[in-house]
Amino acid sequence: MSRIAAVAPVLPARASAQRDITAALAPLLTAAGSPRRAALERLHAATGVQSRHLALPLEGYRELDSFGRANDLFVAIGTDLAEQAVRAALADAGLRPDDVDLVVFTSVTGLSAPSIDALLVPRLGLRSDVKRIPVFGLGCVAGAAGIARVHDYLAGHPWDVAVLVSVELCSLTLQRGDDSTANLVSTGLFGDGASAVVMLGDGRAHASGSPGPDVVATRSRLYPETEGALGWDIGGSGFRIVLSASLADVVERHLGDDVADLLAAHDLKIGDVPTWIAHTGGPRILEAAARSLDLPRAALELSWRSLERVGNLSSSSVLHVLADTLARGDQAPGTPGMLFAHGPGVCAELVLLRWPDEA
């Protein structure tokens, strides 16, 4: 097993009410008096989002007129947020930057070479021999998948310290003049944020007495013939959203069976799990997940709250919900938890957690 020692969620300093974001973006996306303006307002109101933290002040999006400009801002602002998140997570875990053996970095909202994880090495004082794995393309699933892949690494390196870093500046992918339903939904749903997770190999965790939770097992699923349901079309204007209404149907059709299969391998059933940590994909996704798992709305309450407060943060969302779960601190020793997310593919990643008996 591996252990999650600390999670640090980070948001840009500026918070704006959803109605103010809608008003600021509407002229950039739709023509005044157009039926699409009314559609934008209706779709934004239906996301369940009340406020979001965005990388730029609202007036700054009027000047976001090229992919190059947006990507430069992604690298600058994203590196600052990543540094803040990693420093906070290491401090919470009682570790120093030179304790870190592996950094996994994920984002799907910008590009950088050298990657942001490399830019963090001199900023944070990470060792020059630190292992780095930058990941692009997993999208919203990458927070869960990142924990899973770090867990895989730590199984073979039980005395190592690993850090997962997620940076998603979704607002910088704004597509001016695109009044498609997918773009109108996305501009009302996605927010900006980052997070860092410190994980320890089994030997290191037990020697340090870190309180957990442990990662017990993971499972990955890629659903056939769903490639067109979620992702990006990447072109001269940058990242153009692909977002199908069928995504919730895919989640509802498969999630319950996938979770049940993973739990059964550990002599558990869905009813045995008191703690659920779900990616905040949007109201339809959370409702589909609850139906598929036969859970009451309250079981995913922290995900609903996160969606309302900060929107969908892509790969960072499930990590923010994980941080909220740990902060609530009401998990009984020895009890399991299930963390899950979906992303382009369509794919799913499940992570079975267990709070240690000594907690």
XYZ file of C-alpha atoms in Angstrom:
359
model
C 0.000 0.000 0.000
C 0.889 3.675 -0.135
C -0.374 6.475 2.071
C -1.725 9.952 1.368
C 0.147 12.157 3.824
C -1.186 15.589 2.808
C -3.356 17.334 0.243
C -3.078 21.063 -0.460
C -5.799 22.671 -2.606
C -4.997 26.102 -4.075
C -7.168 28.650 -5.889
C -6.365 31.914 -7.666
C -6.947 34.863 -5.340
C -9.853 36.347 -7.299
C -13.328 34.947 -6.657
C -16.291 36.077 -8.750
C -19.981 35.331 -8.494
C -21.351 33.212 -11.316
C -23.702 35.991 -12.455
C -20.752 38.381 -12.823
C -18.760 35.832 -14.821
C -21.738 35.258 -17.104
C -22.157 38.987 -17.678
C -18.443 39.459 -18.446
C -18.147 36.516 -20.854
C -21.472 36.910 -22.665
C -20.269 39.644 -25.102
C -17.200 37.537 -25.956
C -19.296 34.488 -26.851
C -22.644 35.660 -28.213
C -24.192 38.659 -29.956
C -26.458 40.971 -27.990
C -30.094 40.081 -28.566
C -29.189 36.692 -30.024
C -31.124 33.622 -28.839
C -27.719 32.201 -27.926
C -27.292 34.944 -25.294
C -30.425 33.673 -23.555
C -29.126 30.099 -23.943
C -25.806 31.087 -22.344
C -27.544 32.611 -19.345
C -29.790 29.576 -18.958
C -26.940 27.076 -19.266
C -24.686 28.964 -16.847
C -27.509 29.086 -14.299
C -28.060 25.318 -14.641
C -24.488 24.307 -13.765
C -25.025 24.441 -10.010
C -22.048 26.825 -9.745
C -22.422 29.913 -7.554
C -18.866 31.276 -7.719
C -15.498 30.541 -9.288
C -11.875 31.598 -8.901
C -10.405 32.623 -12.261
C -6.798 33.182 -13.270
C -7.480 36.687 -14.628
C -9.652 39.580 -13.542
C -12.906 39.457 -15.489
C -11.951 42.378 -17.723
C -8.746 40.551 -18.675
C -10.607 38.018 -20.804
C -11.396 40.725 -23.369
C -7.665 40.779 -24.176
C -7.255 37.002 -24.358
C -7.126 36.987 -28.154
C -4.608 34.262 -29.053
C -3.531 30.776 -28.067
C 0.004 32.043 -27.540
C -1.097 34.728 -25.094
C -3.293 32.273 -23.196
C -0.551 29.664 -22.981
C 2.045 32.169 -21.754
C -0.341 33.072 -18.942
C -0.912 29.385 -18.213
C 2.804 28.801 -17.687
C 3.344 31.904 -15.553
C 0.265 31.655 -13.366
C 0.241 27.865 -13.304
C 3.805 27.638 -12.052
C 3.041 30.088 -9.245
C -0.012 28.084 -8.149
C 1.878 24.793 -8.387
C 4.676 26.158 -6.201
C 2.162 27.360 -3.626
C 0.392 23.996 -3.553
C 3.555 21.890 -3.224
C 4.993 24.082 -0.474
C 1.760 23.817 1.499
C 1.437 20.050 1.031
C 5.036 19.364 2.068
C 4.675 21.597 5.122
C 1.484 19.774 6.135
C 3.302 16.442 5.763
C 6.285 17.651 7.781
C 8.643 17.161 4.842
C 11.228 19.242 2.983
C 11.587 19.676 -0.781
C 14.771 17.609 -0.793
C 12.807 14.664 0.653
C 10.870 14.299 -2.612
C 11.874 11.424 -4.895
C 9.171 11.685 -7.582
C 6.996 14.481 -8.987
C 4.037 13.652 -11.231
C 2.559 16.734 -12.903
C -0.762 16.810 -14.714
C -2.725 19.397 -16.653
C -4.943 19.507 -19.717
C -5.350 23.297 -20.035
C -1.911 24.413 -21.192
C 1.440 23.292 -22.563
C 5.004 23.897 -21.462
C 8.430 22.520 -22.392
C 10.252 22.385 -20.065
C 7.157 21.268 -18.193
C 5.965 23.005 -15.059
C 7.338 20.223 -12.863
C 10.819 21.027 -14.196
C 10.274 24.738 -13.504
C 9.426 23.839 -9.906
C 12.788 22.171 -9.229
C 14.856 25.350 -8.724
C 11.929 27.291 -7.248
C 11.270 24.748 -4.525
C 14.784 23.424 -4.029
C 13.920 19.923 -5.180
C 16.891 17.624 -5.720
C 18.494 17.653 -9.144
C 17.989 13.876 -9.343
C 14.259 14.010 -8.593
C 12.252 11.801 -10.955
C 9.637 13.687 -13.001
C 6.626 12.502 -14.982
C 4.619 15.226 -16.762
C 1.225 14.004 -17.976
C -1.088 15.628 -20.536
C -4.393 14.414 -21.980
C -6.058 12.587 -19.102
C -8.241 15.600 -18.384
C -10.694 15.439 -15.493
C -9.700 11.878 -14.584
C -6.071 12.815 -13.937
C -6.458 13.648 -10.246
C -7.646 10.112 -9.526
C -5.336 8.551 -12.123
C -2.398 10.502 -10.715
C -2.962 9.052 -7.248
C -3.261 5.600 -8.797
C -0.049 5.857 -10.825
C 1.909 7.296 -7.885
C 0.612 4.365 -5.837
C 1.947 1.990 -8.504
C 5.367 3.637 -8.310
C 5.475 3.551 -4.512
C 4.672 -0.164 -4.479
C 8.165 -0.668 -5.878
C 9.762 2.156 -3.866
C 8.326 1.755 -0.352
C 10.688 4.279 1.261
C 10.129 7.060 -1.278
C 8.196 10.324 -1.104
C 6.139 11.298 -4.155
C 4.177 14.436 -4.988
C 1.289 14.670 -7.424
C 0.744 18.201 -8.770
C -2.331 19.274 -10.722
C -2.773 22.687 -12.371
C -5.882 23.515 -14.380
C -6.541 27.033 -15.674
C -9.681 26.220 -17.601
C -10.694 29.847 -18.133
C -7.614 30.427 -20.309
C -9.037 28.036 -22.920
C -11.817 30.557 -23.685
C -12.943 30.365 -27.317
C -14.195 33.778 -28.402
C -17.236 33.807 -30.673
C -17.993 30.127 -30.120
C -21.663 29.942 -29.141
C -21.938 26.155 -29.415
C -23.821 24.505 -26.581
C -20.674 22.681 -25.451
C -18.719 25.939 -25.168
C -21.551 27.768 -23.423
C -21.810 24.971 -20.853
C -18.051 24.791 -20.306
C -17.668 28.545 -19.795
C -20.262 28.297 -17.037
C -18.966 25.111 -15.420
C -15.164 25.093 -15.282
C -13.039 27.065 -12.833
C -9.331 27.471 -12.172
C -7.280 25.831 -9.452
C -4.358 23.641 -8.490
C -3.514 21.032 -5.900
C -0.668 18.931 -4.582
C -0.798 15.526 -2.928
C 2.092 14.097 -0.913
C 2.177 10.299 -0.879
C 4.484 7.935 0.993
C 5.574 4.401 0.311
C 4.457 1.805 2.819
C 7.771 1.652 4.669
C 8.086 5.420 4.921
C 4.456 5.813 6.016
C 4.696 3.360 8.883
C 8.058 4.691 10.034
C 6.751 8.266 10.090
C 3.389 7.501 11.678
C 1.548 9.515 9.042
C -2.215 9.229 9.725
C -3.344 8.199 6.244
C -5.510 7.276 4.419
C -3.913 4.309 2.687
C -4.371 3.562 -0.993
C -5.429 -0.088 -1.023
C -6.124 -0.692 -4.718
C -6.966 1.046 -7.982
C -8.788 0.224 -11.184
C -8.758 1.818 -14.644
C -11.474 1.527 -17.269
C -11.604 2.746 -20.872
C -15.041 2.488 -22.472
C -15.108 1.593 -26.199
C -16.709 3.844 -28.797
C -16.878 6.877 -26.500
C -13.964 8.865 -27.956
C -16.232 11.662 -29.150
C -17.941 12.284 -25.812
C -15.305 14.379 -24.022
C -12.017 16.083 -24.838
C -10.458 18.883 -26.872
C -10.261 19.785 -30.529
C -6.878 21.540 -30.593
C -6.232 24.053 -33.360
C -5.043 27.549 -34.108
C -7.292 29.117 -31.473
C -6.197 26.658 -28.806
C -8.392 24.212 -26.913
C -11.978 23.887 -28.147
C -14.162 21.792 -25.851
C -15.758 18.504 -26.888
C -18.566 17.782 -24.439
C -21.378 15.392 -25.280
C -24.706 15.128 -23.508
C -24.180 11.331 -23.567
C -21.375 11.489 -20.980
C -23.752 11.174 -18.031
C -25.298 8.097 -19.647
C -21.859 6.462 -19.893
C -21.221 7.164 -16.207
C -24.589 5.808 -15.122
C -24.265 2.696 -17.282
C -20.835 1.628 -16.037
C -19.793 3.191 -12.724
C -21.836 1.015 -10.371
C -20.590 -2.258 -11.851
C -16.984 -1.033 -11.971
C -17.045 0.016 -8.323
C -18.798 -3.185 -7.243
C -16.169 -5.289 -9.016
C -13.277 -3.482 -7.351
C -14.897 -3.702 -3.929
C -15.714 -7.388 -4.360
C -12.023 -8.137 -4.886
C -11.548 -6.857 -1.319
C -14.621 -8.546 0.208
C -16.586 -5.288 0.294
C -19.889 -4.058 -1.058
C -21.037 -0.552 -1.961
C -23.018 -0.387 1.271
C -19.814 -0.996 3.263
C -18.258 2.294 2.055
C -19.077 5.345 4.202
C -16.828 7.846 2.392
C -17.257 8.825 -1.284
C -14.939 11.284 -3.036
C -16.315 12.120 -6.476
C -15.016 14.388 -9.210
C -17.306 17.406 -9.574
C -18.147 16.839 -13.227
C -21.386 18.812 -13.079
C -24.937 18.235 -11.840
C -25.819 15.601 -14.442
C -22.601 13.650 -13.785
C -23.030 13.685 -9.999
C -26.660 12.655 -10.317
C -25.727 9.847 -12.720
C -23.003 8.638 -10.346
C -25.395 8.576 -7.396
C -27.997 6.638 -9.384
C -25.439 4.139 -10.668
C -24.148 3.520 -7.147
C -27.614 3.710 -5.568
C -26.392 6.390 -3.167
C -28.347 9.252 -1.602
C -27.382 12.785 -2.613
C -25.843 13.313 0.837
C -23.167 10.695 0.096
C -21.642 13.077 -2.465
C -22.366 16.248 -0.496
C -18.754 17.491 -0.439
C -18.590 17.177 -4.226
C -21.826 19.162 -4.600
C -20.475 21.849 -2.268
C -17.195 22.079 -4.152
C -19.038 22.393 -7.463
C -21.153 25.225 -6.059
C -18.192 27.052 -4.520
C -15.472 26.754 -7.196
C -16.903 24.913 -10.217
C -15.336 21.981 -12.028
C -11.528 22.250 -11.758
C -10.847 19.392 -14.171
C -8.095 17.147 -12.727
C -7.842 19.236 -9.546
C -11.509 18.856 -8.615
C -11.404 15.419 -7.035
C -8.249 16.432 -5.142
C -10.030 19.483 -3.709
C -12.869 17.201 -2.611
C -10.284 14.844 -1.095
C -8.819 17.773 0.859
C -12.292 18.717 2.107
C -12.878 15.098 3.122
C -9.648 14.949 5.116
C -10.378 18.324 6.722
C -13.789 17.109 7.874
C -11.982 14.263 9.643
C -14.984 12.109 10.497
C -13.682 8.831 9.080
C -13.611 5.970 11.578
C -10.363 3.981 11.813
C -10.336 0.950 9.541
C -13.150 2.158 7.285
C -12.921 2.246 3.477
C -13.450 5.127 1.075
C -13.842 5.324 -2.693
C -12.390 8.099 -4.835
C -13.362 8.242 -8.511
C -13.292 10.431 -11.607
C -13.997 10.238 -15.334
C -12.165 11.776 -18.254
C -11.631 11.716 -22.026
C -11.708 8.308 -23.601
C -14.258 8.001 -21.982
C -12.285 6.541 -19.084
C -12.709 6.053 -15.364
C -10.265 5.725 -12.511
C -11.222 4.243 -9.146
C -9.117 4.424 -5.990
C -10.004 2.334 -2.943
C -8.863 4.000 0.274
C -8.736 2.816 3.861
C -8.240 4.855 6.980
C -5.597 3.143 9.121
C -6.541 1.468 12.382
C -4.075 3.617 14.312
C -5.643 6.900 13.137
